[in-house]
PDB file of C-alpha atoms in Angstrom:
ATOM      1  CA  UNK A   1     -35.148 313.466  80.182  1.00 44.00           C
ATOM      2  CA  UNK A   2     -37.590 316.086  81.394  1.00 50.00           C
ATOM      3  CA  UNK A   3     -37.519 319.849  81.218  1.00 52.00           C
ATOM      4  CA  UNK A   4     -36.811 321.693  84.426  1.00 46.00           C
ATOM      5  CA  UNK A   5     -39.431 324.013  85.872  1.00 42.00           C
ATOM      6  CA  UNK A   6     -37.493 327.030  84.605  1.00 40.00           C
ATOM      7  CA  UNK A   7     -37.171 325.617  81.074  1.00 55.00           C
ATOM      8  CA  UNK A   8     -39.703 325.871  78.302  1.00 65.00           C
ATOM      9  CA  UNK A   9     -41.359 322.559  77.506  1.00 84.00           C
ATOM     10  CA  UNK A  10     -43.158 323.896  74.446  1.00 85.00           C
ATOM     11  CA  UNK A  11     -40.896 322.201  71.887  1.00 88.00           C
ATOM     12  CA  UNK A  12     -40.601 318.735  73.331  1.00 93.00           C
ATOM     13  CA  UNK A  13     -42.235 315.648  71.907  1.00 94.00           C
ATOM     14  CA  UNK A  14     -44.255 313.521  74.301  1.00 95.00           C
ATOM     15  CA  UNK A  15     -44.687 309.865  73.507  1.00 94.00           C
ATOM     16  CA  UNK A  16     -46.685 306.997  74.939  1.00 94.00           C
ATOM     17  CA  UNK A  17     -44.790 303.927  73.725  1.00 92.00           C
ATOM     18  CA  UNK A  18     -46.218 300.393  73.820  1.00 89.00           C
ATOM     19  CA  UNK A  19     -43.169 299.229  75.829  1.00 87.00           C
ATOM     20  CA  UNK A  20     -40.520 300.894  77.967  1.00 87.00           C
ATOM     21  CA  UNK A  21     -37.797 299.754  75.577  1.00 91.00           C
ATOM     22  CA  UNK A  22     -39.649 301.365  72.643  1.00 91.00           C
ATOM     23  CA  UNK A  23     -39.715 304.598  74.621  1.00 92.00           C
ATOM     24  CA  UNK A  24     -35.992 304.473  75.327  1.00 93.00           C
ATOM     25  CA  UNK A  25     -35.114 303.791  71.695  1.00 93.00           C
ATOM     26  CA  UNK A  26     -37.451 306.467  70.345  1.00 92.00           C
ATOM     27  CA  UNK A  27     -36.224 309.115  72.787  1.00 94.00           C
ATOM     28  CA  UNK A  28     -32.606 308.285  71.906  1.00 94.00           C
ATOM     29  CA  UNK A  29     -33.370 308.429  68.175  1.00 92.00           C
ATOM     30  CA  UNK A  30     -35.150 311.775  68.449  1.00 93.00           C
ATOM     31  CA  UNK A  31     -32.436 313.098  70.768  1.00 93.00           C
ATOM     32  CA  UNK A  32     -29.788 312.411  68.129  1.00 95.00           C
ATOM     33  CA  UNK A  33     -31.863 314.587  65.778  1.00 94.00           C
ATOM     34  CA  UNK A  34     -31.898 317.397  68.362  1.00 92.00           C
ATOM     35  CA  UNK A  35     -35.497 316.823  69.445  1.00 92.00           C
ATOM     36  CA  UNK A  36     -36.174 316.657  73.153  1.00 93.00           C
ATOM     37  CA  UNK A  37     -38.482 313.694  73.737  1.00 94.00           C
ATOM     38  CA  UNK A  38     -40.105 312.434  76.899  1.00 94.00           C
ATOM     39  CA  UNK A  39     -41.680 308.994  77.153  1.00 95.00           C
ATOM     40  CA  UNK A  40     -44.602 308.655  79.525  1.00 94.00           C
ATOM     41  CA  UNK A  41     -45.693 305.135  80.465  1.00 91.00           C
ATOM     42  CA  UNK A  42     -49.449 305.618  80.059  1.00 90.00           C
ATOM     43  CA  UNK A  43     -52.081 308.042  78.766  1.00 90.00           C
ATOM     44  CA  UNK A  44     -53.065 309.152  82.282  1.00 89.00           C
ATOM     45  CA  UNK A  45     -49.532 310.528  82.764  1.00 92.00           C
ATOM     46  CA  UNK A  46     -49.632 312.274  79.387  1.00 93.00           C
ATOM     47  CA  UNK A  47     -52.177 314.904  80.427  1.00 91.00           C
ATOM     48  CA  UNK A  48     -50.113 316.474  83.242  1.00 92.00           C
ATOM     49  CA  UNK A  49     -47.126 316.584  80.896  1.00 92.00           C
ATOM     50  CA  UNK A  50     -49.245 318.261  78.210  1.00 91.00           C
ATOM     51  CA  UNK A  51     -50.142 320.945  80.749  1.00 89.00           C
ATOM     52  CA  UNK A  52     -46.410 321.648  81.160  1.00 90.00           C
ATOM     53  CA  UNK A  53     -46.092 322.048  77.386  1.00 91.00           C
ATOM     54  CA  UNK A  54     -45.427 320.021  74.277  1.00 92.00           C
ATOM     55  CA  UNK A  55     -44.722 320.574  70.609  1.00 92.00           C
ATOM     56  CA  UNK A  56     -46.112 317.211  69.491  1.00 93.00           C
ATOM     57  CA  UNK A  57     -47.478 313.903  70.751  1.00 94.00           C
ATOM     58  CA  UNK A  58     -46.426 310.514  69.390  1.00 93.00           C
ATOM     59  CA  UNK A  59     -48.810 307.597  69.876  1.00 92.00           C
ATOM     60  CA  UNK A  60     -49.163 304.086  68.573  1.00 88.00           C
ATOM     61  CA  UNK A  61     -52.365 302.335  67.575  1.00 85.00           C
ATOM     62  CA  UNK A  62     -52.489 300.626  70.991  1.00 86.00           C
ATOM     63  CA  UNK A  63     -53.531 303.986  72.463  1.00 86.00           C
ATOM     64  CA  UNK A  64     -56.714 304.052  70.370  1.00 84.00           C
ATOM     65  CA  UNK A  65     -58.354 301.355  72.481  1.00 84.00           C
ATOM     66  CA  UNK A  66     -57.099 302.741  75.809  1.00 87.00           C
ATOM     67  CA  UNK A  67     -60.123 303.724  77.936  1.00 88.00           C
ATOM     68  CA  UNK A  68     -58.380 307.002  78.826  1.00 89.00           C
ATOM     69  CA  UNK A  69     -58.185 308.145  75.181  1.00 89.00           C
ATOM     70  CA  UNK A  70     -61.320 310.186  75.847  1.00 89.00           C
ATOM     71  CA  UNK A  71     -59.334 312.295  78.319  1.00 91.00           C
ATOM     72  CA  UNK A  72     -56.757 313.133  75.634  1.00 89.00           C
ATOM     73  CA  UNK A  73     -59.517 313.952  73.143  1.00 89.00           C
ATOM     74  CA  UNK A  74     -61.123 316.210  75.758  1.00 90.00           C
ATOM     75  CA  UNK A  75     -57.794 317.968  76.340  1.00 89.00           C
ATOM     76  CA  UNK A  76     -57.343 318.547  72.608  1.00 88.00           C
ATOM     77  CA  UNK A  77     -60.896 319.907  72.316  1.00 88.00           C
ATOM     78  CA  UNK A  78     -60.228 322.365  75.178  1.00 89.00           C
ATOM     79  CA  UNK A  79     -57.213 323.939  73.447  1.00 84.00           C
ATOM     80  CA  UNK A  80     -57.542 327.610  72.587  1.00 83.00           C
ATOM     81  CA  UNK A  81     -58.613 328.227  68.977  1.00 78.00           C
ATOM     82  CA  UNK A  82     -55.119 329.460  68.072  1.00 79.00           C
ATOM     83  CA  UNK A  83     -53.487 326.277  69.355  1.00 80.00           C
ATOM     84  CA  UNK A  84     -53.063 323.086  67.319  1.00 84.00           C
ATOM     85  CA  UNK A  85     -51.235 320.172  68.926  1.00 87.00           C
ATOM     86  CA  UNK A  86     -49.778 317.873  66.252  1.00 91.00           C
ATOM     87  CA  UNK A  87     -50.368 314.174  66.944  1.00 90.00           C
ATOM     88  CA  UNK A  88     -48.274 311.573  65.148  1.00 90.00           C
ATOM     89  CA  UNK A  89     -49.897 308.140  65.167  1.00 88.00           C
ATOM     90  CA  UNK A  90     -47.995 305.024  64.185  1.00 87.00           C
ATOM     91  CA  UNK A  91     -50.371 302.370  62.862  1.00 83.00           C
ATOM     92  CA  UNK A  92     -50.085 299.122  60.974  1.00 77.00           C
ATOM     93  CA  UNK A  93     -51.474 299.123  57.449  1.00 67.00           C
ATOM     94  CA  UNK A  94     -55.136 298.151  57.405  1.00 62.00           C
ATOM     95  CA  UNK A  95     -55.809 299.439  60.954  1.00 53.00           C
ATOM     96  CA  UNK A  96     -58.762 301.480  59.780  1.00 56.00           C
ATOM     97  CA  UNK A  97     -61.513 300.189  62.028  1.00 65.00           C
ATOM     98  CA  UNK A  98     -64.436 302.523  62.703  1.00 68.00           C
ATOM     99  CA  UNK A  99     -63.273 303.166  66.295  1.00 69.00           C
ATOM    100  CA  UNK A 100     -59.798 304.137  65.074  1.00 77.00           C
ATOM    101  CA  UNK A 101     -61.226 306.542  62.515  1.00 79.00           C
ATOM    102  CA  UNK A 102     -63.425 308.234  65.142  1.00 81.00           C
ATOM    103  CA  UNK A 103     -60.446 308.721  67.468  1.00 83.00           C
ATOM    104  CA  UNK A 104     -58.212 310.037  64.699  1.00 81.00           C
ATOM    105  CA  UNK A 105     -60.873 312.515  63.584  1.00 85.00           C
ATOM    106  CA  UNK A 106     -61.439 313.716  67.157  1.00 85.00           C
ATOM    107  CA  UNK A 107     -57.714 314.331  67.694  1.00 85.00           C
ATOM    108  CA  UNK A 108     -57.663 316.805  64.810  1.00 83.00           C
ATOM    109  CA  UNK A 109     -54.153 317.440  63.522  1.00 84.00           C
ATOM    110  CA  UNK A 110     -53.014 313.814  63.057  1.00 85.00           C
ATOM    111  CA  UNK A 111     -50.234 312.515  60.867  1.00 85.00           C
ATOM    112  CA  UNK A 112     -50.309 308.766  60.260  1.00 83.00           C
ATOM    113  CA  UNK A 113     -47.086 306.799  59.919  1.00 82.00           C
ATOM    114  CA  UNK A 114     -47.186 303.177  58.918  1.00 81.00           C
ATOM    115  CA  UNK A 115     -45.608 300.685  61.317  1.00 76.00           C
ATOM    116  CA  UNK A 116     -42.968 299.540  61.456  1.00 73.00           C
ATOM    117  CA  UNK A 117     -41.320 302.862  60.721  1.00 65.00           C
TER     118      UNK A 117
END
């Protein structure tokens, strides 16, 4: 499901799932709760969707090691001072490596959820 050009995309949740099936299940789950969710297959497709608008981003710990994570961090850093994109990160307990902590800090407004949720 995507928002049409005439629709506001500001309230939708964008997610980058580890598998296509995870994306389908998560979008269906959020849809039943009345939350419009759009799964994008990879981080490089997330940025154009963020430009169209989003209320939140859902990521899993697999995204932390993606070489394109720097592009998402750059996008977050370029937000206007009044803007604050919430990022929800699903991670397994004990996934607190130094690289993960640097990424989480750089993303700013991050909520951690332990996997499996």
